[in-house]
mmCIF file of C-alpha atoms in Angstrom:
data_model
loop_
_atom_site.group_PDB
_atom_site.id
_atom_site.type_symbol
_atom_site.label_atom_id
_atom_site.label_comp_id
_atom_site.label_asym_id
_atom_site.label_seq_id
_atom_site.Cartn_x
_atom_site.Cartn_y
_atom_site.Cartn_z
ATOM 1 C CA MET A 1 7.037 19.325 -15.765
ATOM 2 C CA SER A 2 5.650 16.316 -17.613
ATOM 3 C CA ILE A 3 4.613 13.045 -15.982
ATOM 4 C CA GLN A 4 7.543 11.338 -17.724
ATOM 5 C CA THR A 5 10.017 13.919 -16.374
ATOM 6 C CA ASN A 6 8.594 13.601 -12.858
ATOM 7 C CA LEU A 7 8.874 9.811 -13.006
ATOM 8 C CA GLU A 8 12.464 9.965 -14.211
ATOM 9 C CA THR A 9 13.314 12.330 -11.357
ATOM 10 C CA PHE A 10 11.794 9.979 -8.780
ATOM 11 C CA ARG A 11 13.444 6.895 -10.204
ATOM 12 C CA SER A 12 16.842 8.567 -10.093
ATOM 13 C CA ASN A 13 16.311 9.412 -6.414
ATOM 14 C CA LEU A 14 15.061 6.014 -5.245
ATOM 15 C CA THR A 15 17.232 4.248 -2.706
ATOM 16 C CA ALA A 16 18.299 0.667 -3.390
ATOM 17 C CA ASN A 17 15.457 -1.842 -2.948
ATOM 18 C CA CYS A 18 12.772 0.879 -2.844
ATOM 19 C CA GLN A 19 9.892 0.689 -5.320
ATOM 20 C CA LEU A 20 7.815 3.604 -6.570
ATOM 21 C CA ILE A 21 4.033 3.155 -6.356
ATOM 22 C CA ALA A 22 2.473 5.806 -8.623
ATOM 23 C CA VAL A 23 -0.726 6.841 -6.861
ATOM 24 C CA SER A 24 -3.262 7.399 -9.616
ATOM 25 C CA LYS A 25 -6.414 8.071 -7.554
ATOM 26 C CA THR A 26 -8.754 10.604 -9.234
ATOM 27 C CA GLN A 27 -6.438 10.689 -12.255
ATOM 28 C CA PRO A 28 -7.933 9.966 -15.687
ATOM 29 C CA VAL A 29 -6.946 6.909 -17.678
ATOM 30 C CA GLU A 30 -5.037 9.168 -20.093
ATOM 31 C CA ALA A 31 -2.669 10.354 -17.346
ATOM 32 C CA ILE A 32 -2.063 6.788 -16.171
ATOM 33 C CA ARG A 33 -1.342 5.710 -19.739
ATOM 34 C CA GLU A 34 1.170 8.547 -20.055
ATOM 35 C CA ALA A 35 2.953 7.198 -16.961
ATOM 36 C CA TYR A 36 2.699 3.665 -18.384
ATOM 37 C CA ASP A 37 4.251 4.809 -21.658
ATOM 38 C CA ALA A 38 7.090 6.306 -19.596
ATOM 39 C CA GLY A 39 7.779 2.844 -18.177
ATOM 40 C CA GLN A 40 5.775 2.881 -14.927
ATOM 41 C CA ARG A 41 4.067 -0.455 -14.231
ATOM 42 C CA VAL A 42 3.029 -0.175 -10.575
ATOM 43 C CA PHE A 43 0.046 1.974 -9.637
ATOM 44 C CA GLY A 44 -1.865 2.548 -6.422
ATOM 45 C CA GLU A 45 -5.546 3.353 -6.011
ATOM 46 C CA ASN A 46 -7.488 4.318 -2.888
ATOM 47 C CA LYS A 47 -10.984 3.235 -3.884
ATOM 48 C CA VAL A 48 -12.268 -0.001 -5.371
ATOM 49 C CA GLN A 49 -14.869 1.816 -7.476
ATOM 50 C CA GLU A 50 -12.061 3.730 -9.210
ATOM 51 C CA LEU A 51 -9.663 0.821 -9.433
ATOM 52 C CA VAL A 52 -11.906 -1.673 -11.242
ATOM 53 C CA PRO A 53 -12.711 0.439 -14.346
ATOM 54 C CA LYS A 54 -9.071 1.483 -14.639
ATOM 55 C CA TYR A 55 -7.961 -2.148 -14.485
ATOM 56 C CA GLU A 56 -10.422 -2.942 -17.272
ATOM 57 C CA ALA A 57 -9.331 -0.005 -19.448
ATOM 58 C CA LEU A 58 -5.545 -0.283 -19.142
ATOM 59 C CA PRO A 59 -2.843 -2.832 -20.094
ATOM 60 C CA LYS A 60 -2.889 -6.050 -18.109
ATOM 61 C CA ASP A 61 0.804 -6.045 -17.204
ATOM 62 C CA ILE A 62 0.132 -3.249 -14.696
ATOM 63 C CA GLN A 63 0.481 -4.222 -11.027
ATOM 64 C CA TRP A 64 -2.451 -2.648 -9.185
ATOM 65 C CA HIS A 65 -2.044 -1.904 -5.481
ATOM 66 C CA LEU A 66 -5.011 -1.050 -3.253
ATOM 67 C CA ILE A 67 -3.604 1.488 -0.793
ATOM 68 C CA GLY A 68 -6.718 3.085 0.721
ATOM 69 C CA HIS A 69 -9.103 1.858 3.397
ATOM 70 C CA LEU A 70 -10.815 -1.303 2.137
ATOM 71 C CA GLN A 71 -14.340 -2.315 3.100
ATOM 72 C CA SER A 72 -15.043 -6.037 3.360
ATOM 73 C CA ASN A 73 -17.968 -5.878 0.933
ATOM 74 C CA LYS A 74 -15.693 -4.470 -1.813
ATOM 75 C CA VAL A 75 -13.002 -7.173 -1.690
ATOM 76 C CA LYS A 76 -14.757 -9.435 -4.208
ATOM 77 C CA TYR A 77 -14.396 -6.834 -6.979
ATOM 78 C CA ILE A 78 -10.586 -6.719 -6.820
ATOM 79 C CA ALA A 79 -9.796 -10.278 -5.711
ATOM 80 C CA PRO A 80 -9.341 -11.583 -9.297
ATOM 81 C CA PHE A 81 -6.506 -9.183 -10.144
ATOM 82 C CA VAL A 82 -5.150 -7.027 -7.291
ATOM 83 C CA HIS A 83 -1.384 -7.433 -6.883
ATOM 84 C CA LEU A 84 -1.034 -6.178 -3.312
ATOM 85 C CA ILE A 85 -3.400 -4.808 -0.654
ATOM 86 C CA HIS A 86 -1.525 -2.345 1.569
ATOM 87 C CA SER A 87 -4.334 -1.534 3.985
ATOM 88 C CA ILE A 88 -5.297 -4.667 5.928
ATOM 89 C CA ASP A 89 -6.407 -3.282 9.292
ATOM 90 C CA SER A 90 -8.410 -6.116 10.883
ATOM 91 C CA LEU A 91 -8.620 -9.898 11.067
ATOM 92 C CA LYS A 92 -12.186 -9.654 9.766
ATOM 93 C CA LEU A 93 -10.969 -7.966 6.581
ATOM 94 C CA LEU A 94 -8.176 -10.501 6.162
ATOM 95 C CA GLU A 95 -10.695 -13.346 6.499
ATOM 96 C CA GLU A 96 -12.819 -11.804 3.729
ATOM 97 C CA VAL A 97 -9.777 -11.408 1.470
ATOM 98 C CA ASN A 98 -8.994 -15.074 2.076
ATOM 99 C CA ARG A 99 -12.588 -16.076 1.323
ATOM 100 C CA GLN A 100 -12.623 -14.181 -1.988
ATOM 101 C CA ALA A 101 -9.124 -15.408 -2.905
ATOM 102 C CA ILE A 102 -10.308 -19.014 -2.554
ATOM 103 C CA LYS A 103 -13.221 -18.300 -4.928
ATOM 104 C CA VAL A 104 -10.863 -17.099 -7.666
ATOM 105 C CA SER A 105 -8.126 -19.676 -6.923
ATOM 106 C CA ARG A 106 -5.516 -17.097 -5.990
ATOM 107 C CA THR A 107 -3.213 -16.314 -3.091
ATOM 108 C CA ILE A 108 -3.431 -12.580 -2.431
ATOM 109 C CA ASN A 109 -0.478 -10.628 -1.080
ATOM 110 C CA CYS A 110 -1.263 -8.258 1.792
ATOM 111 C CA LEU A 111 0.436 -5.746 4.063
ATOM 112 C CA LEU A 112 -0.721 -5.109 7.613
ATOM 113 C CA GLN A 113 -1.462 -1.434 8.252
ATOM 114 C CA LEU A 114 -0.079 -0.128 11.539
ATOM 115 C CA HIS A 115 -1.480 2.951 13.246
ATOM 116 C CA ILE A 116 1.673 5.030 13.777
ATOM 117 C CA ALA A 117 0.287 8.579 13.508
ATOM 118 C CA THR A 118 -1.091 10.810 16.249
ATOM 119 C CA GLU A 119 -4.348 11.459 14.371
ATOM 120 C CA GLU A 120 -7.254 9.344 15.520
ATOM 121 C CA THR A 121 -8.664 9.180 11.980
ATOM 122 C CA LYS A 122 -5.939 6.891 10.648
ATOM 123 C CA PHE A 123 -6.820 3.189 10.434
ATOM 124 C CA GLY A 124 -4.564 0.374 11.514
ATOM 125 C CA PHE A 125 -3.466 -2.229 14.038
ATOM 126 C CA SER A 126 -1.417 -1.610 17.156
ATOM 127 C CA GLU A 127 1.792 -3.616 17.483
ATOM 128 C CA GLU A 128 0.183 -5.778 20.160
ATOM 129 C CA GLU A 129 -2.805 -6.549 17.922
ATOM 130 C CA VAL A 130 -0.527 -7.675 15.087
ATOM 131 C CA THR A 131 1.495 -9.949 17.368
ATOM 132 C CA GLU A 132 -1.659 -11.497 18.822
ATOM 133 C CA MET A 133 -3.300 -11.970 15.419
ATOM 134 C CA LEU A 134 -0.298 -13.665 13.811
ATOM 135 C CA ALA A 135 -0.195 -16.142 16.686
ATOM 136 C CA SER A 136 -3.943 -16.831 16.649
ATOM 137 C CA ASP A 137 -5.692 -20.009 15.491
ATOM 138 C CA ALA A 138 -7.974 -17.894 13.287
ATOM 139 C CA PHE A 139 -5.006 -16.530 11.342
ATOM 140 C CA GLY A 140 -3.520 -20.004 10.992
ATOM 141 C CA LYS A 141 -6.648 -21.142 9.131
ATOM 142 C CA LEU A 142 -6.213 -18.586 6.324
ATOM 143 C CA THR A 143 -4.954 -20.555 3.324
ATOM 144 C CA ASN A 144 -5.047 -18.052 0.454
ATOM 145 C CA ILE A 145 -3.394 -14.913 1.789
ATOM 146 C CA ARG A 146 0.264 -14.049 2.159
ATOM 147 C CA ILE A 147 1.464 -11.320 4.521
ATOM 148 C CA THR A 148 4.514 -9.746 2.897
ATOM 149 C CA GLY A 149 5.102 -6.761 5.182
ATOM 150 C CA LEU A 150 3.747 -3.664 6.883
ATOM 151 C CA MET A 151 2.322 -0.279 5.888
ATOM 152 C CA GLY A 152 2.097 2.941 7.851
ATOM 153 C CA MET A 153 1.110 6.589 7.401
ATOM 154 C CA ALA A 154 2.914 9.232 9.413
ATOM 155 C CA SER A 155 1.164 12.169 11.067
ATOM 156 C CA PHE A 156 0.243 15.101 8.847
ATOM 157 C CA THR A 157 2.641 17.587 10.401
ATOM 158 C CA GLN A 158 5.520 19.920 9.555
ATOM 159 C CA ASN A 159 7.516 18.345 12.382
ATOM 160 C CA GLU A 160 10.028 16.226 10.459
ATOM 161 C CA GLU A 161 11.483 14.721 13.619
ATOM 162 C CA GLN A 162 8.058 13.398 14.609
ATOM 163 C CA ILE A 163 7.567 11.909 11.134
ATOM 164 C CA ARG A 164 11.009 10.313 11.323
ATOM 165 C CA GLN A 165 10.301 8.804 14.737
ATOM 166 C CA GLU A 166 6.980 7.345 13.527
ATOM 167 C CA PHE A 167 8.618 5.745 10.505
ATOM 168 C CA ARG A 168 11.504 4.533 12.647
ATOM 169 C CA SER A 169 9.150 2.868 15.135
ATOM 170 C CA LEU A 170 7.471 1.002 12.269
ATOM 171 C CA LYS A 171 10.840 -0.117 10.899
ATOM 172 C CA ILE A 172 11.881 -1.391 14.344
ATOM 173 C CA PHE A 173 8.656 -3.408 14.645
ATOM 174 C CA PHE A 174 9.112 -4.703 11.084
ATOM 175 C CA GLU A 175 12.598 -5.965 11.961
ATOM 176 C CA LYS A 176 11.285 -7.515 15.177
ATOM 177 C CA LEU A 177 8.653 -9.484 13.245
ATOM 178 C CA LYS A 178 11.212 -10.430 10.610
ATOM 179 C CA ALA A 179 13.549 -11.868 13.220
ATOM 180 C CA ALA A 180 10.838 -13.818 15.045
ATOM 181 C CA SER A 181 9.411 -17.191 14.090
ATOM 182 C CA GLN A 182 6.275 -16.619 11.971
ATOM 183 C CA PRO A 183 3.612 -18.777 10.299
ATOM 184 C CA PRO A 184 4.501 -19.985 6.760
ATOM 185 C CA SER A 185 2.195 -17.371 5.202
ATOM 186 C CA VAL A 186 4.155 -14.483 6.750
ATOM 187 C CA THR A 187 7.322 -13.117 5.132
ATOM 188 C CA MET A 188 8.446 -9.643 6.167
ATOM 189 C CA LYS A 189 9.823 -8.219 2.913
ATOM 190 C CA GLU A 190 7.992 -4.941 2.238
ATOM 191 C CA LEU A 191 7.751 -1.776 4.296
ATOM 192 C CA SER A 192 5.306 0.608 2.639
ATOM 193 C CA MET A 193 5.783 4.090 4.067
ATOM 194 C CA GLY A 194 6.238 7.530 2.605
ATOM 195 C CA MET A 195 4.109 9.745 0.348
ATOM 196 C CA SER A 196 4.715 12.892 -1.716
ATOM 197 C CA SER A 197 5.311 15.037 1.383
ATOM 198 C CA ASP A 198 7.529 12.688 3.398
ATOM 199 C CA TYR A 199 8.973 10.028 1.073
ATOM 200 C CA LYS A 200 12.576 11.199 1.505
ATOM 201 C CA ILE A 201 12.413 10.676 5.274
ATOM 202 C CA ALA A 202 10.670 7.324 4.721
ATOM 203 C CA MET A 203 13.441 6.110 2.409
ATOM 204 C CA GLU A 204 16.086 7.207 4.915
ATOM 205 C CA GLU A 205 14.250 5.132 7.543
ATOM 206 C CA GLY A 206 14.142 1.978 5.407
ATOM 207 C CA SER A 207 11.001 2.121 3.265
ATOM 208 C CA THR A 208 10.830 -0.413 0.419
ATOM 209 C CA MET A 209 7.739 1.169 -1.171
ATOM 210 C CA ILE A 210 6.860 4.850 -1.454
ATOM 211 C CA ARG A 211 3.354 5.893 -2.503
ATOM 212 C CA VAL A 212 3.581 9.068 -4.580
ATOM 213 C CA GLY A 213 0.812 10.759 -6.525
ATOM 214 C CA THR A 214 0.831 14.556 -6.513
ATOM 215 C CA ALA A 215 4.561 14.857 -7.167
ATOM 216 C CA ILE A 216 4.148 12.716 -10.297
ATOM 217 C CA PHE A 217 0.745 13.628 -11.699
ATOM 218 C CA GLY A 218 0.298 17.118 -10.259
ATOM 219 C CA HIS A 219 -2.615 18.152 -8.062
ATOM 220 C CA ARG A 220 -5.723 16.055 -8.478
ATOM 221 C CA ASN A 221 -9.111 17.187 -9.646
ATOM 222 C CA TYR A 222 -11.345 15.987 -6.848
ATOM 223 C CA PRO A 223 -15.008 15.500 -7.792
ATOM 224 C CA ALA A 224 -17.326 18.112 -6.334
#
């Protein structure tokens, strides 16, 4: 199956108001261009050191999403162009994004990553931490970031009911935040959940962004 065929299949299966993020990590520029030529304009990368050269090499109407864990000292490299950061997992990181956004005269869109999985290795806020942060004075001082929603990664398990419950809990919290009074820089619009293995469940549970790589590009060639 070609990249174009895979993309067409995904687009035909997307629920209303759900966007496909083509995860291009470890994929060569040629594969991304093939997806671009097939009409895909939104791509997700896990690592800054991969994202920057791809941004430089590919057409500038691509929306680049940073979906992997982001270190504070790497923010400055993507601040001039990144469309959306999915993986904000601390106030400290958000403050650095704000600092770098000011330097390049931009307002950077961000999602708050919630820890919804059972694995301890996953990054993210708890619900309580998000509520406290959004109400804090420190958050209120951030002038150049915009929180547009939440992101979550379900447990890596064959138990579909567990995956569904994790996505559902994130959706419930998303709706709770949406209904509550929030600072002007917070608008709950996007719910980024679902990957190649669980995107169908995620869409059923209300995802507005699915992050799919393998099912579009095939298995990746990881560097040794």
